[in-house]
Tab-separated table of C-alpha atoms and ligand atoms in Angstrom:
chain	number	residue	atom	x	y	z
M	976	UNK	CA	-192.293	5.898	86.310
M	977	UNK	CA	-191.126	8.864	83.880
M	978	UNK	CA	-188.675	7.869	81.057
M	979	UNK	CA	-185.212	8.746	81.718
M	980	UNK	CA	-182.643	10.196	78.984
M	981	UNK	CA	-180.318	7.223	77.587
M	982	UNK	CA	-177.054	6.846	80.043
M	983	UNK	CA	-174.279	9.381	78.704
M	984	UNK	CA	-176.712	11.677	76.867
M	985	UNK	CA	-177.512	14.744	78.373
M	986	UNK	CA	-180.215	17.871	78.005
M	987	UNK	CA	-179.271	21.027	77.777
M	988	UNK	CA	-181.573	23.834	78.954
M	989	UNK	CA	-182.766	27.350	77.920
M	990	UNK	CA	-179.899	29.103	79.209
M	991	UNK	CA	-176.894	26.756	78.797
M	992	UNK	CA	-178.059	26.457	75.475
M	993	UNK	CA	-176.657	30.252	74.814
M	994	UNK	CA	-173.135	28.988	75.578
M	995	UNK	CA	-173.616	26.456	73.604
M	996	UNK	CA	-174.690	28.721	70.838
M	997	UNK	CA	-172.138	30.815	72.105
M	998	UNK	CA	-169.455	28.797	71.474
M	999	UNK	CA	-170.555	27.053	67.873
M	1000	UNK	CA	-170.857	30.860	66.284
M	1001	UNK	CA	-167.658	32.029	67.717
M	1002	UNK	CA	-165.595	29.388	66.074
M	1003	UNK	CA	-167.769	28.947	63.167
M	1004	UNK	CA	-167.258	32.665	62.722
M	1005	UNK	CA	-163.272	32.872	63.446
M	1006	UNK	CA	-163.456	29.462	60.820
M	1007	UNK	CA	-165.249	32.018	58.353
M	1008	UNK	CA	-162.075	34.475	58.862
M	1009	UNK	CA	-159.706	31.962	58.270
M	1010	UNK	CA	-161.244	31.123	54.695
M	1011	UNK	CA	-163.258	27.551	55.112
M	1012	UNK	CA	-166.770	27.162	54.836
M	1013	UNK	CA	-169.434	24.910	56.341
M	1014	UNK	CA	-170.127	21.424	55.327
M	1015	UNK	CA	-173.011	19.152	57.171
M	1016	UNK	CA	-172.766	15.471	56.704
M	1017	UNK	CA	-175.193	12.775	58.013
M	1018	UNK	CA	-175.434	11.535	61.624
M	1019	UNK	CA	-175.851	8.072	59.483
M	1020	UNK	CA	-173.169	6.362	57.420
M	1021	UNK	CA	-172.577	2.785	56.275
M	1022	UNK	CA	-170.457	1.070	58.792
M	1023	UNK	CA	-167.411	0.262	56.455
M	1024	UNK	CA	-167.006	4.137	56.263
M	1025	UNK	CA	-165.484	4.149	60.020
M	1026	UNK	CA	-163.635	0.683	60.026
M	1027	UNK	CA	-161.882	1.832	56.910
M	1028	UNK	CA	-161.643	5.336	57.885
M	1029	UNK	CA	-160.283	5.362	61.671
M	1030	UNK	CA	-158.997	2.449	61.496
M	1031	UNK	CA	-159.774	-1.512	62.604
M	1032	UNK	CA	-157.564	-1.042	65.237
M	1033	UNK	CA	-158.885	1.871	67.326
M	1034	UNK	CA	-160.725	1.937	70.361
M	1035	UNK	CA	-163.328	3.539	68.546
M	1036	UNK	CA	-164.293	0.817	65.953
M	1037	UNK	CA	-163.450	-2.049	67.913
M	1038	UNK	CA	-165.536	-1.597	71.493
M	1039	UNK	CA	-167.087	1.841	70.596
M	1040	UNK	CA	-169.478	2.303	68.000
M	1041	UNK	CA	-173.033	2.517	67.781
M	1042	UNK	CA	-173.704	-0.035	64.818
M	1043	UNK	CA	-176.898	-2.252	63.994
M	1044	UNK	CA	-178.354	-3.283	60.765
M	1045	UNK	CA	-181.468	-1.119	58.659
M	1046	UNK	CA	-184.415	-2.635	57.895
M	1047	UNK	CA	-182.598	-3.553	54.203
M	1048	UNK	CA	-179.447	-5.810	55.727
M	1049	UNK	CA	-177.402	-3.169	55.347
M	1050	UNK	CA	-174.344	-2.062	58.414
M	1051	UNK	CA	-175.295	1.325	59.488
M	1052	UNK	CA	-173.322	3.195	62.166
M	1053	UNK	CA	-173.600	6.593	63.898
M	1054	UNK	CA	-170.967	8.621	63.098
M	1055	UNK	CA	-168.015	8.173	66.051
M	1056	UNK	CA	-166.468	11.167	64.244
M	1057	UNK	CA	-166.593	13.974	61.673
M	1058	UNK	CA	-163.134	13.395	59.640
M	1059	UNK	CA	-164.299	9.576	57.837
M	1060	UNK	CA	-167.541	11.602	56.421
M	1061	UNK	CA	-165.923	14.660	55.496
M	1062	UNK	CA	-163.558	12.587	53.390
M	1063	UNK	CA	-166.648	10.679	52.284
M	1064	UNK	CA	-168.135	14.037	50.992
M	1065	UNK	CA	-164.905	15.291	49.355
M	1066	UNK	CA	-164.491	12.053	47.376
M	1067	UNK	CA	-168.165	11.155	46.384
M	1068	UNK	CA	-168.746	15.069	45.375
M	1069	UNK	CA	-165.215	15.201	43.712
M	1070	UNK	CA	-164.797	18.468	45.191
M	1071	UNK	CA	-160.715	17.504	45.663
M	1072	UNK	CA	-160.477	17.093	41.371
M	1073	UNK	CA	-162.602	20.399	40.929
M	1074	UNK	CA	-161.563	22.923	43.458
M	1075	UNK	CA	-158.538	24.944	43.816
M	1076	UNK	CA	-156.582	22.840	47.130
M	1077	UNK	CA	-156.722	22.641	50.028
M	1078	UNK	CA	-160.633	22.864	50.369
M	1079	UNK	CA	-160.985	23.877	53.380
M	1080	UNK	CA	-164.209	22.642	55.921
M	1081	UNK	CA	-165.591	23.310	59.168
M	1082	UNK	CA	-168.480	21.150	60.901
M	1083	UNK	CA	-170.487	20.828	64.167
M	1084	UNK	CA	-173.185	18.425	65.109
M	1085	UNK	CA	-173.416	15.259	67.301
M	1086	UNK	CA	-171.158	12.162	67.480
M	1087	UNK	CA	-171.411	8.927	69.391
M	1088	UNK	CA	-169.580	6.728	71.487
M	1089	UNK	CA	-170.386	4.058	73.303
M	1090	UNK	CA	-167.379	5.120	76.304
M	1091	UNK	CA	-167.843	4.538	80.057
M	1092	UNK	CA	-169.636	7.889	81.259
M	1093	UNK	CA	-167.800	10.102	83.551
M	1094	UNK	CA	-166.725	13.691	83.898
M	1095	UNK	CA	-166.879	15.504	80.567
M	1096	UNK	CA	-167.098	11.846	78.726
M	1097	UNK	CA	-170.397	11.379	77.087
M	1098	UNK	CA	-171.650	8.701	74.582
M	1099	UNK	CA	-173.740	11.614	72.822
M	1100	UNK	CA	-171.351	14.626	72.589
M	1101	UNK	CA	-171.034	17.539	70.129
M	1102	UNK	CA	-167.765	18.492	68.073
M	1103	UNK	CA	-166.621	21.287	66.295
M	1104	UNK	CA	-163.776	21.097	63.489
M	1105	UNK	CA	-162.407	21.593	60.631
M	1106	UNK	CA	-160.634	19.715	57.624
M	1107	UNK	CA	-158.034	21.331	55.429
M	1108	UNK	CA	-157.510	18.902	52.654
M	1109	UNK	CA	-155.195	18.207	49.452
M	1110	UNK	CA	-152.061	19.996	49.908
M	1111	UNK	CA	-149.113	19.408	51.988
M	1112	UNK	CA	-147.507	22.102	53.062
M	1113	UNK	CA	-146.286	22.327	56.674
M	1114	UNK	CA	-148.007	25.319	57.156
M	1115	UNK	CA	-151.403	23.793	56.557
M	1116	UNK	CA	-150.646	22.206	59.770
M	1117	UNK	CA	-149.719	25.665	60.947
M	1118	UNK	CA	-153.134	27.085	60.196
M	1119	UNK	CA	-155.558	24.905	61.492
M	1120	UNK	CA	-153.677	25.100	64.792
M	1121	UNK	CA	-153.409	28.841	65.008
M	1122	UNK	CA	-157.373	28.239	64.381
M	1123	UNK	CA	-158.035	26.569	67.424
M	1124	UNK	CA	-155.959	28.561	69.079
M	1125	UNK	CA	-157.483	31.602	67.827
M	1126	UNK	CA	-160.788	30.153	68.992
M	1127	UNK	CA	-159.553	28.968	72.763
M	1128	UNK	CA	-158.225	32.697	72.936
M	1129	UNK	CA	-161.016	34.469	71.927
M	1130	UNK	CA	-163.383	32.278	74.280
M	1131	UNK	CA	-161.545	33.645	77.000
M	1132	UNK	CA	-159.230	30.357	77.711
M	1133	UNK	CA	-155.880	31.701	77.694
M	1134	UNK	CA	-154.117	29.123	79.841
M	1135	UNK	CA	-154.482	26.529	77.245
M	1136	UNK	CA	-151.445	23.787	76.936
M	1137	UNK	CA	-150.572	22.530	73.343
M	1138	UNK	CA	-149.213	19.589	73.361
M	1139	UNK	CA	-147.650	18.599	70.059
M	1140	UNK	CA	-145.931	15.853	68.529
M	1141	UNK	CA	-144.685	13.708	65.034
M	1142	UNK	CA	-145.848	10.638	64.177
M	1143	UNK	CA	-143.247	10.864	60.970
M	1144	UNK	CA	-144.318	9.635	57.546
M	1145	UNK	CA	-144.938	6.234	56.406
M	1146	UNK	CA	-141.352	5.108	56.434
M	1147	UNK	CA	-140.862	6.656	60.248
M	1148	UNK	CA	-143.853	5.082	61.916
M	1149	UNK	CA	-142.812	1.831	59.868
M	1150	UNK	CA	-139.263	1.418	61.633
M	1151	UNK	CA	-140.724	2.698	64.760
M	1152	UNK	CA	-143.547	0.249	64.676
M	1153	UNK	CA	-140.651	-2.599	64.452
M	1154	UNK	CA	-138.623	-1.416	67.258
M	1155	UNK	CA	-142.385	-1.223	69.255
M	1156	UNK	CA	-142.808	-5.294	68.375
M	1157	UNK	CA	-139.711	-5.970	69.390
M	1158	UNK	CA	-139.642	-4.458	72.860
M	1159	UNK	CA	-143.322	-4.775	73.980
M	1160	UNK	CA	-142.915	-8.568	72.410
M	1161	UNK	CA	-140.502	-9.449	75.786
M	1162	UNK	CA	-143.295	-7.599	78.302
M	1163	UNK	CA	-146.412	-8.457	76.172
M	1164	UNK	CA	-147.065	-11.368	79.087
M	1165	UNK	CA	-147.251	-8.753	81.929
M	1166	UNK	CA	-149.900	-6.726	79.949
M	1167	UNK	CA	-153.489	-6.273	79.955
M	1168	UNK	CA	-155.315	-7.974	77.643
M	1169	UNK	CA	-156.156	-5.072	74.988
M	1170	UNK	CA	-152.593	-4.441	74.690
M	1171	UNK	CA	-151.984	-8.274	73.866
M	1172	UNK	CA	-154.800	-7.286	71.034
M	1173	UNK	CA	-152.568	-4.117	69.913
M	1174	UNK	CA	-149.243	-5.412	69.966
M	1175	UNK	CA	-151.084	-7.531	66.602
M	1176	UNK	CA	-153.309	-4.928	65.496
M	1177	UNK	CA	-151.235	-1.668	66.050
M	1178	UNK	CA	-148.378	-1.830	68.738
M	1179	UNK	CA	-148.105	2.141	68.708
M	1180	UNK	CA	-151.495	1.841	70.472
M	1181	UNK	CA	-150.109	0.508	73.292
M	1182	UNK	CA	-148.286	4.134	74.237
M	1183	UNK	CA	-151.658	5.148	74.916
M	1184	UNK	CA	-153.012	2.648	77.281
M	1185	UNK	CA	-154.343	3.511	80.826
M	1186	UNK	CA	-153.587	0.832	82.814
M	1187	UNK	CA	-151.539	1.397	85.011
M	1188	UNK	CA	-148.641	-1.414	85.166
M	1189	UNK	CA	-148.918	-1.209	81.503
M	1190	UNK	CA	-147.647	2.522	81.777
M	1191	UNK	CA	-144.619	1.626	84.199
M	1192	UNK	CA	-143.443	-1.010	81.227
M	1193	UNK	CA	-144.559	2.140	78.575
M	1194	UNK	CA	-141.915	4.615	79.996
M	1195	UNK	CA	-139.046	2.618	78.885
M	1196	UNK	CA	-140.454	1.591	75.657
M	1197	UNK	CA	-138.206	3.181	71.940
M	1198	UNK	CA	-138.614	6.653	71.682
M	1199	UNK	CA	-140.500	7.898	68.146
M	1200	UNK	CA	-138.426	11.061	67.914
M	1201	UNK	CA	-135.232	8.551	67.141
M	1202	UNK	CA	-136.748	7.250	63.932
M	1203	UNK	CA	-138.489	9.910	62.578
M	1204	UNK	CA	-136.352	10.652	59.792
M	1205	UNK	CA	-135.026	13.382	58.201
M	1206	UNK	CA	-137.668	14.440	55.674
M	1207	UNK	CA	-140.481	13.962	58.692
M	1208	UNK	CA	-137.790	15.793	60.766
M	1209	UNK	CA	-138.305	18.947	58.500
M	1210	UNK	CA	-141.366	19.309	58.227
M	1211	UNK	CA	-141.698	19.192	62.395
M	1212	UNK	CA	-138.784	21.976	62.800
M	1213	UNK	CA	-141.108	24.215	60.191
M	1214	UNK	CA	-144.131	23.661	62.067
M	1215	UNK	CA	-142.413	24.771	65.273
M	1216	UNK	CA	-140.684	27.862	64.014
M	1217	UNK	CA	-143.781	29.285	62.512
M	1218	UNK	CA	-145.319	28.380	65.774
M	1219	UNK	CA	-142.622	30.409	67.215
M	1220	UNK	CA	-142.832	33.238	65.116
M	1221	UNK	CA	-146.600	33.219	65.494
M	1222	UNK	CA	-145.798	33.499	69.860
M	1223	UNK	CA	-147.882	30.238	70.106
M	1224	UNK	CA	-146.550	28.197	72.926
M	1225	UNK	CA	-146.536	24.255	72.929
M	1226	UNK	CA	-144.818	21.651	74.176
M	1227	UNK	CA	-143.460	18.541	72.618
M	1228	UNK	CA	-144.776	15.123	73.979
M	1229	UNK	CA	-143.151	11.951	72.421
M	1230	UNK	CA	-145.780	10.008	73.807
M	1231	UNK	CA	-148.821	11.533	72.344
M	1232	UNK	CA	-150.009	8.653	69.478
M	1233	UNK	CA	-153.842	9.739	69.755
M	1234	UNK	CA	-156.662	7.311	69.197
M	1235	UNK	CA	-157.152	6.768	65.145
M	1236	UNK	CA	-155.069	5.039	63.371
M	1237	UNK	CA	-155.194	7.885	60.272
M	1238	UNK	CA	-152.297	10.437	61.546
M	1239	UNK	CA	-149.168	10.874	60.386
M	1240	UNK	CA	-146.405	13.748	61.237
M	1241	UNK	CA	-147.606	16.606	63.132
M	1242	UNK	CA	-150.525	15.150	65.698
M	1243	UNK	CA	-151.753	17.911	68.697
M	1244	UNK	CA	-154.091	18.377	71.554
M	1245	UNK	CA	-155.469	21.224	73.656
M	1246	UNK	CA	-155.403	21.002	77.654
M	1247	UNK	CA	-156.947	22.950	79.580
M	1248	UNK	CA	-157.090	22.613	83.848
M	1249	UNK	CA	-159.664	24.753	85.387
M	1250	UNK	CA	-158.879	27.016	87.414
M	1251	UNK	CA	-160.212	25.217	90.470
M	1252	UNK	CA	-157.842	22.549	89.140
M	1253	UNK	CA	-160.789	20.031	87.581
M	1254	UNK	CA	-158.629	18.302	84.393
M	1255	UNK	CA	-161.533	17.603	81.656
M	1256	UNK	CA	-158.523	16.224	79.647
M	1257	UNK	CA	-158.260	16.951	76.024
M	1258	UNK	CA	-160.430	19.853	74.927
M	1259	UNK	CA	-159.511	19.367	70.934
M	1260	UNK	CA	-157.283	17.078	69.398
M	1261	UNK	CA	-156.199	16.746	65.554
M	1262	UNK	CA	-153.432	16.536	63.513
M	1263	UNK	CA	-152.081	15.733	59.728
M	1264	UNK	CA	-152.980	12.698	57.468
M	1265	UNK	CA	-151.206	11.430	54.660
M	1266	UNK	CA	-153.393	7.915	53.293
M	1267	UNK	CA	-157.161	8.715	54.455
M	1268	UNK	CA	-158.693	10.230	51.069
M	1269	UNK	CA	-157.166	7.654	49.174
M	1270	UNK	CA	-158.054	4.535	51.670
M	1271	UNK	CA	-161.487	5.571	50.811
M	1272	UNK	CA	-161.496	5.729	47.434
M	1273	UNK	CA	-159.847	9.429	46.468
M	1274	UNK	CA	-156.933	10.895	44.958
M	1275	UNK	CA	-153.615	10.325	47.067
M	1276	UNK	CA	-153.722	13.462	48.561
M	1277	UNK	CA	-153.323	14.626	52.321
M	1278	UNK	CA	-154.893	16.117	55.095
M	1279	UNK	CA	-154.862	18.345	58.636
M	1280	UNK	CA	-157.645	19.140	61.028
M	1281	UNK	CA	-158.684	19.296	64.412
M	1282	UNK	CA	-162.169	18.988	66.668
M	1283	UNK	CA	-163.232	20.697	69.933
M	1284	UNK	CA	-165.385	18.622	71.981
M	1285	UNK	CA	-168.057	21.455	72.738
M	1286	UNK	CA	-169.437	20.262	76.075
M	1287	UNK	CA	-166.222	19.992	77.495
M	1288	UNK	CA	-165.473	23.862	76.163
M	1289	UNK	CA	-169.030	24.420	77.547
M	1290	UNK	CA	-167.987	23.076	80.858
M	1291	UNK	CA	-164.534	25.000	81.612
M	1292	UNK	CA	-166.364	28.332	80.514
M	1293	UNK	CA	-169.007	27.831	83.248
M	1294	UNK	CA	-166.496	26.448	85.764
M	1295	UNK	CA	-164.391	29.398	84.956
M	1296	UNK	CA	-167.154	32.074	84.994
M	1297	UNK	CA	-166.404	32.913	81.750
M	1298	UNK	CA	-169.608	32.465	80.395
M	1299	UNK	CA	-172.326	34.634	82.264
M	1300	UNK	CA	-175.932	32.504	82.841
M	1301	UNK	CA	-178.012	35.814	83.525
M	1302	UNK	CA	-181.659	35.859	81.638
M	1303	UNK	CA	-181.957	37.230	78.988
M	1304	UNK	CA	-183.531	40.766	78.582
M	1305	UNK	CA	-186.757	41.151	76.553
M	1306	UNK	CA	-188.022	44.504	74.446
M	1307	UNK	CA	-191.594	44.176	75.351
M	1308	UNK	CA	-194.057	42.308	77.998
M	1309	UNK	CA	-198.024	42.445	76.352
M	1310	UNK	CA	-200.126	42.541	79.653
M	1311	UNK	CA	-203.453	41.803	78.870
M	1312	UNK	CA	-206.469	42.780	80.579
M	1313	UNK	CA	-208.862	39.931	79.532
M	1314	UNK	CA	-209.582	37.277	77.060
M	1315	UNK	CA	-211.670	39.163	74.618
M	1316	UNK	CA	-208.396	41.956	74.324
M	1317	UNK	CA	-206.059	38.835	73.581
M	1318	UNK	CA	-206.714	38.552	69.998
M	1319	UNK	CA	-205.938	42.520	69.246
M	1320	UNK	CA	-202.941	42.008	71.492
M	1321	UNK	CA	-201.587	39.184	69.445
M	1322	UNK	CA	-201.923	41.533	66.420
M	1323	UNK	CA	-199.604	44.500	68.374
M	1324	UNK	CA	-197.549	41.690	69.714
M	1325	UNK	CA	-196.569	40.183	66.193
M	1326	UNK	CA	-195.936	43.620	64.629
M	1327	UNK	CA	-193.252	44.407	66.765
M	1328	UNK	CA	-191.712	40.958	66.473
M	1329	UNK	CA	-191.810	41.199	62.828
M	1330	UNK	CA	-189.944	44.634	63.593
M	1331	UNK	CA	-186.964	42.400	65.360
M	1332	UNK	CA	-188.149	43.363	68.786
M	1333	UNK	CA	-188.438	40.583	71.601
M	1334	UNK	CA	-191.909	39.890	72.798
M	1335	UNK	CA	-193.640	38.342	75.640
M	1336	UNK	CA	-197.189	38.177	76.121
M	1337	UNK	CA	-199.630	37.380	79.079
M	1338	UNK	CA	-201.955	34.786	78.458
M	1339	UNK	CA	-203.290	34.808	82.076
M	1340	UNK	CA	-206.403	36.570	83.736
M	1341	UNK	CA	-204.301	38.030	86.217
M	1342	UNK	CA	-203.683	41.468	88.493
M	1343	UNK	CA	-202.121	44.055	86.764
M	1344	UNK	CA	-199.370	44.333	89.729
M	1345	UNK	CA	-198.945	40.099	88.959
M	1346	UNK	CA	-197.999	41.642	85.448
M	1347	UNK	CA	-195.399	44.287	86.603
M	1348	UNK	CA	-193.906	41.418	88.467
M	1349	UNK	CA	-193.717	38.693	86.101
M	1350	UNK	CA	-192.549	41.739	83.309
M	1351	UNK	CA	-189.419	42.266	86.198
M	1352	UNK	CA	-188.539	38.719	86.384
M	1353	UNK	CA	-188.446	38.487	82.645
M	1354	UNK	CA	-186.190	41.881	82.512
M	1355	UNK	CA	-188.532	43.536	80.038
M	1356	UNK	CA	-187.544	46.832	78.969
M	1357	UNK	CA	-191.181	48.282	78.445
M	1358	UNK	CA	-194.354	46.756	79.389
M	1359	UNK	CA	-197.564	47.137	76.697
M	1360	UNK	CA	-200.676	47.106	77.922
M	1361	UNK	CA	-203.693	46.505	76.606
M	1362	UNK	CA	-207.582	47.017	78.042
M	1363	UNK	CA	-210.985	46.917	76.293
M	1364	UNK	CA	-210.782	50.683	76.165
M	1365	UNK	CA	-207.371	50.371	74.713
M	1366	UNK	CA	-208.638	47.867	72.030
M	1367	UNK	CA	-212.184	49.971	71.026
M	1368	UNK	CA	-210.038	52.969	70.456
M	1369	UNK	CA	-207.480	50.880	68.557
M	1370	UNK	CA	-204.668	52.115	71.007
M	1371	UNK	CA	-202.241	50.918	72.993
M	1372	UNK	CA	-200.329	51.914	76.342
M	1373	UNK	CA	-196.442	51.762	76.664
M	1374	UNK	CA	-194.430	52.287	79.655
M	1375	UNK	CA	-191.037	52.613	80.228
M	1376	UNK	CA	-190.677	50.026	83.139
M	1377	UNK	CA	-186.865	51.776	84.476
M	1378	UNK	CA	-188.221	55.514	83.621
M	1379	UNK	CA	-192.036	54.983	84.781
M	1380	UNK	CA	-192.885	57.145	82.062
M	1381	UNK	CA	-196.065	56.059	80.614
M	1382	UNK	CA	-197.724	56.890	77.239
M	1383	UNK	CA	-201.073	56.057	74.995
M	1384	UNK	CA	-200.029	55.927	71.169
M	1385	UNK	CA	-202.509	55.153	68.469
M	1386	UNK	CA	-201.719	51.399	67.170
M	1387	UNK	CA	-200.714	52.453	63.436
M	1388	UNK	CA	-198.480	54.415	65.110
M	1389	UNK	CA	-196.670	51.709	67.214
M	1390	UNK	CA	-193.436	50.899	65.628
M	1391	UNK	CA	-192.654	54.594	64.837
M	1392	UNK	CA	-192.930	55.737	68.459
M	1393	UNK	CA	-190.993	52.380	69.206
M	1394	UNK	CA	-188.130	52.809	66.527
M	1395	UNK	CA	-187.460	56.609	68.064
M	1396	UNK	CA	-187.428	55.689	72.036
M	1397	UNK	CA	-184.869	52.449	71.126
M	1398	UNK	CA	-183.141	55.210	69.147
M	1399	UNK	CA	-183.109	57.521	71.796
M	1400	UNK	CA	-182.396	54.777	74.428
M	1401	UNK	CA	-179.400	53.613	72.676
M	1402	UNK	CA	-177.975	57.219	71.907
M	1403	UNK	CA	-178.071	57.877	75.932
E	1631	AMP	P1	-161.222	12.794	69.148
E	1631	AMP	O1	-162.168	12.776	67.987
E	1631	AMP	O2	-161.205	11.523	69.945
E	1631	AMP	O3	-159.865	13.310	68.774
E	1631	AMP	O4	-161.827	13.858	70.166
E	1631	AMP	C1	-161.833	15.237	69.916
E	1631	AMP	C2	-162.360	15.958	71.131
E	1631	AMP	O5	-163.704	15.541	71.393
E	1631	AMP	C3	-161.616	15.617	72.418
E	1631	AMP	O6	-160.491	16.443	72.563
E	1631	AMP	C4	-162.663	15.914	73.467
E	1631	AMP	O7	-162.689	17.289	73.767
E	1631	AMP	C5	-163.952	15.534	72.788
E	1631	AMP	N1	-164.403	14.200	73.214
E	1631	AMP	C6	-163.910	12.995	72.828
E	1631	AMP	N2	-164.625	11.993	73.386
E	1631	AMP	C7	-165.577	12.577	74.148
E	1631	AMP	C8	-166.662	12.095	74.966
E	1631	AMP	N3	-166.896	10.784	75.107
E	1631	AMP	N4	-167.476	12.985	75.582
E	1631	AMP	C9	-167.267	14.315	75.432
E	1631	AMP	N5	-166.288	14.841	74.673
E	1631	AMP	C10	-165.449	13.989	74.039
């Protein structure tokens, strides 16, 4: 039997790989605009990275990781996320003591989670981010959402829903964690048994549970916004005015908490329902982080960022035919008439690749007409075609295959004949 790919992975061919590519170098290039620069950081970190970083009591560390010793002893784990290595790289490079702040990141590449597969929920998935990190201002928090916001925009997904919240500082989520205890302490018997688990671990987890009967007893659970105080308070009412100003719509949800245990204050998420009404859930997430560079090992400085899960971008593009899955066109299909003209062919072939044209060649002993039809289905704009005469008299033919016009040019004279008709083509 053929080997299957691993459960939750998935391929993705020739021509959904263009939105993929698609999507990376649009918000790579809007990142560009907004000042931050790539970083890449391994697929492979030691394990304490992520159980220090997002947090002991996450979903993420405690049922989903993908961990297993190296051949040395050692706890390796594949990354779950970008924001724990990012960190990672700011603090081991000291690039938060040497650089003007914030410095300012982007990233895409794998992550992996071991998650029950299901639509637009992979265990192998790609993100796209950024990280803004070292200074506080409110209007950090303002940038990196106008980012993504930027980005959903510009991919053509206007109907996006924000859905913003505050977690409050350290003193907030303290006094809210207390009122939390105290309430889900008289229901905790009723609950599932991961919430039991939370209510020690982190009882604001609990908001965010699925089950269910735990939801019904969730609704009338303490409200954060009542003890976020006034400093936290501040900061919130600045992030929404500029949003305001900016014409960026969101709306507030008291119960958004999100999944690792690193936010504080302003914490977001992107929704998006296609338009045939399939809900893929969150299509980015982030928010702002006041202890993670200094939990692992940096200066006490904060943070904001966010990450686009691309396949589920991928997938509302497609489902909203906003992303076209035509062929490509090429420049040029080499139809060659027999083996022994295949090696000059190669030769004419490479030149014009060199030049930045795109190139196809037949490898086949096949009918001429088998050419013209194999050149349509790859949409070549010209076919080349090349005979033993061709080849003695170091020459080749061209044809225009939408004009039918058909000439013989000496090869040394290839690319100049070529560089005036794409002139001329593109000036029509
Ligand atoms: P998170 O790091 O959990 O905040 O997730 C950021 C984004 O990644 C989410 O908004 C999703 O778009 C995407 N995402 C999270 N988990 C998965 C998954 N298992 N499969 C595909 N995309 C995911």
């Amino acid at each position: 039997m053929a080997i299957q790919n691993v459960k939750g992975t998935h391929d993705v061919l020739h021509d959904e790989s263009k939105i993929y590519q698609k999507v990376e170098s649009l918000a790579a290039s809007i990142a560009e605009t907004f000042a931050f620069k790539e970083v890449r950081v391994p697929v492979l970190e030691y394990s304490d990275l992520f159980v220090r970083g997002v947090g002991e009591s996450s979903d993420i560390v405690r049922k989903e990781m993908y961990t297993f010793l190296d051949n040395g002893g050692r706890s390796n784990t594949l990354r779950p996320e970008f924001t724990a290595g990012i960190m990672r790289l700011l603090v081991q490079n000291k690039l938060l003591l040497t650089n003007e702040l914030p410095v300012k990141s982007y990233y895409v590449g794998p992550v992996f989670r071991y998650e029950r597969p299901q639509l637009g929920r992979y265990r192998q998935f790609n993100q796209f981010g950024v990280e803004s990190v070292g200074h506080d201002s409110p209007y950090n928090d303002v940038e990196v959402i106008t980012m993504a916001y930027v980005i959903l925009q510009s991919l053509g997904l206007e109907d996006v829903t924000i859905k913003i919240n505050t977690l409050g500082d350290e003193e907030s989520r303290n006094n809210y964690r207390e009122a939390l205890k105290a309430f889900f302490a008289k229901h905790i018997g009723n609950m599932c048994s991961d919430c039991k688990e939370r209510l020690v671990l982190n009882p604001l987890r609990i908001l965010d549970c699925k089950v269910p009967g735990d939801q019904e007893i969730v609704k009338d659970a303490p409200k954060m916004s009542k003890y976020i105080n006034e400093k936290s308070r501040d900061r919130f009412n600045k992030v929404l005015s500029a949003l305001e100003e900016l014409g960026i719509k969101y709306e507030i949800d008291d119960t958004l908490v999100r999944g690792l245990d690193y936010y504080s204050d302003t914490v977001f998420e992107f929704h998006y329902t296609s338009k045939a009404g399939k809900n893929y859930g969150a299509i980015g997430a982030g928010g702002h982080y006041d202890k993670l560079v200094k939990e692992l090992g940096g200066p006490d400085l904060p943070g904001v960022g966010f990450s686009f899960g691309v396949e589920r971008l991928v997938a509302v593009l497609k489902d909203d035919g906003l992303a076209s899955l035509e062929d490509d066109e090429i420049d040029f299909y080499v139809m060659t008439l027999g083996e022994e003209t295949r090696s000059y062919a190669t030769k004419a072939a490479l030149l014009l690749r060199v030049s930045g044209y795109s190139v196809d060649m037949c490898m086949d002993d096949v009918k001429l007409a088998n050419m013209f039809k194999r050149a349509e289905k790859k949409r070549a704009k010209f076919a080349l075609i090349i005979g033993e005469e061709e080849m003695n008299k170091r020459e080749v033919v061209l044809k225009n295959l939408s004009s039918k016009e058909q000439l013989t040019i000496p090869f040394d004279e290839l690319i100049e004949k070529v560089d005036t008709l794409f002139l001329n083509n593109e000036e029509e």
